[in-house]
Amino acid sequence: MFRDFYHAFYYSLLIAATVLCILFFKNAQRPFRLLAVLVVLTLLSELTAKYVAYILHNNNMVYHFFTPVEFLFYVLIYQQFFSSKKWNYILWLCFAILVFSEIFNTIFFQPLNVDNTNILILESIFLVAFSLSLFIKISESEYHQHLLKEGIFWFNSAVLFYYAFNILIWGFHSIQVYNLKNPPMFIYNFILVFSGLLYAIYAFATGLNSIAVKKRRLNHE
Amino acid sequence: MNNLLQINSTDVTVFVFAGIIVLALLFGFIMYFLFSYRHKQKDFQLLHDQKQQIDVQKIELEKTLRELKSTQAQLIQQEKMANLGELTAGVAHEIQNPLNFVNNFSEVSNELIEELKTERQKTESERSAGTENDIINDIEQNLQKINYHGKRAESIVKGMLQHSRANAGVKEPTDINKLADEYLRLSFHGLRAKDKSFNADFKTDFDESIGKINVIPQDIGRVLLNLFNNAFYTVNEKRKSASDSYLPTVLVQTKKLNSAIEIIVRDNGDGIPKKIIEKIFQPFFTTKPTGQGTGLGLSLSYDIIKAHSGEIKVESKEGEGTTFIIQLPIL
């Protein structure tokens, strides 16, 4: 499992994030509970991918299935944050586009044994757009608490950073492959480091939310 | 993948450079967002604090308003009771008259009954049916007079009770001339009973065609009493310093206009100085010495007339006198 530092870093952070998310799940609010489930599902998908790789020597198909599932969770989470009819419509439309694109992409461009980078880029574009929109919504709302103490800020910042870099990384990857060049190893290491940090921040955001909810509950009592 | 060419260093440089730019842009965005949010947060906090302050002030103002209303109600009641105090002597005088009649007629009736008994003790030949009938008729008339004056005393007491009642009255068809006359007399006798040196003349000129109009009698009575008391007070004050030729007089007049009636109260007192005439309807404004006036009489009168959709005006000439004109709509 831990064949080098980057893998060890990624899996350690993912396992730690999963454990923390499970611990914080009880007190967290609904969007952060969904986030916690997403982290747990990510670990399960990674374990499944490892198993499939062991059996079939190619685990790309796992990501073909997991990407729409992951995006579904993001849609559900952003639906909670936006809580408006207009955004419900936009989010579900994006989800439908992504699922359709995944099928189309799998049939015509990137079959199950190839990385679904096209869909990863599409997912990243959607998520960056959601993240920026949520920042706009936050800036227009009347929050009184310090933003750095809010789980929503850390979650959304992590999405923005990670998926913006995802576009760059997978874009670069696609250009290299399109030009029949071998993508350098370091971009996979980048992905591992960023992914590990992403899930760690998700756990941190869930923890912040859980603590805030607990504090509010204690104050009410 | 194995057939793919190896990546060259330029591509890596471009990638790293692009990565740095993206990273810088994202950090820049986040920092800008945090900065602008903090700025907004401060504004929101300020607004929030101000709103809280306004809310607190609003609660305090509401409390003050409630207290003010309560105090106002108490003051109105006190003013009513003060009026009642002023009325007491007048009422006593007014009640004394019917009581005198009741006493006198009942005494006479007793004597007549004694006479009747004596008449009935006489022998048949001495008795006169005519005399007995005359006595019985006299007793009957006396009893009617006793009843009439008893009812008059009762109506005065009822009026007094109505005057002191705290709750709002109801509008009813009222004979304004009668009401004005009653309160004029009560005011006059009240002042006279309080101050033996008080002397003034009053005249009435009632327009009999005005009939009954819909008003709250105890409220209009209170207004009239205020105006009469003020008029008598001012003429009496002028009398103290004026020559012997001065005749303190209060005139009460009623008139029917097209869609209203007018009640005019005119005195030939000192008049109201121009500089204070604008203030006389303000609450707590009084020219009377401390302890003699609450300063609420005209203010309450103004409110009462406004509540009747009417108008109260004042015309005054210094040294010549004052005229108060009340106009009440005929509804």
Coordinates of N, CA, C and O in Angstrom, one line a residue, chain A residues 78 127-137 156 160, chain B residues 29:
Chain A
Y78 N -23.3 21.1 -1.7 CA -23.6 22.5 -2.1 C -25.1 22.9 -2.1 O -25.4 24.0 -1.9
L127 N -16.9 22.2 -9.9 CA -16.6 22.4 -8.5 C -16.0 23.8 -8.2 O -16.3 24.4 -7.2
V128 N -15.1 24.2 -9.1 CA -14.5 25.5 -9.0 C -15.6 26.6 -9.1 O -15.6 27.5 -8.3
A129 N -16.5 26.3 -10.1 CA -17.6 27.3 -10.3 C -18.5 27.3 -9.0 O -18.8 28.4 -8.5
F130 N -18.8 26.2 -8.5 CA -19.6 26.1 -7.2 C -18.9 26.8 -6.1 O -19.5 27.6 -5.3
S131 N -17.6 26.6 -6.0 CA -16.8 27.1 -4.9 C -16.8 28.7 -5.0 O -17.1 29.4 -4.0
L132 N -16.6 29.2 -6.2 CA -16.5 30.6 -6.3 C -17.9 31.2 -6.0 O -18.0 32.3 -5.4
S133 N -18.9 30.6 -6.5 CA -20.3 31.1 -6.3 C -20.6 31.1 -4.8 O -21.3 32.0 -4.3
L134 N -20.1 30.0 -4.1 CA -20.4 30.0 -2.6 C -19.7 31.1 -1.9 O -20.2 31.7 -1.0
F135 N -18.5 31.4 -2.4 CA -17.7 32.5 -1.8 C -18.5 33.8 -1.9 O -18.6 34.6 -1.0
I136 N -19.1 34.0 -3.1 CA -19.9 35.2 -3.4 C -21.1 35.2 -2.4 O -21.4 36.2 -1.8
K137 N -21.7 34.0 -2.3 CA -22.9 34.0 -1.4 C -22.5 34.3 0.1 O -23.2 35.0 0.8
N156 N -14.8 25.1 1.5 CA -14.9 25.7 0.2 C -13.5 26.1 -0.4 O -13.3 26.0 -1.6
L160 N -11.8 24.9 -3.8 CA -11.3 25.8 -4.8 C -9.8 25.5 -5.2 O -9.5 25.4 -6.4
Chain B
F29 N -7.0 35.5 -4.4 CA -8.5 35.6 -4.3 C -8.9 35.3 -2.8 O -9.8 36.1 -2.3

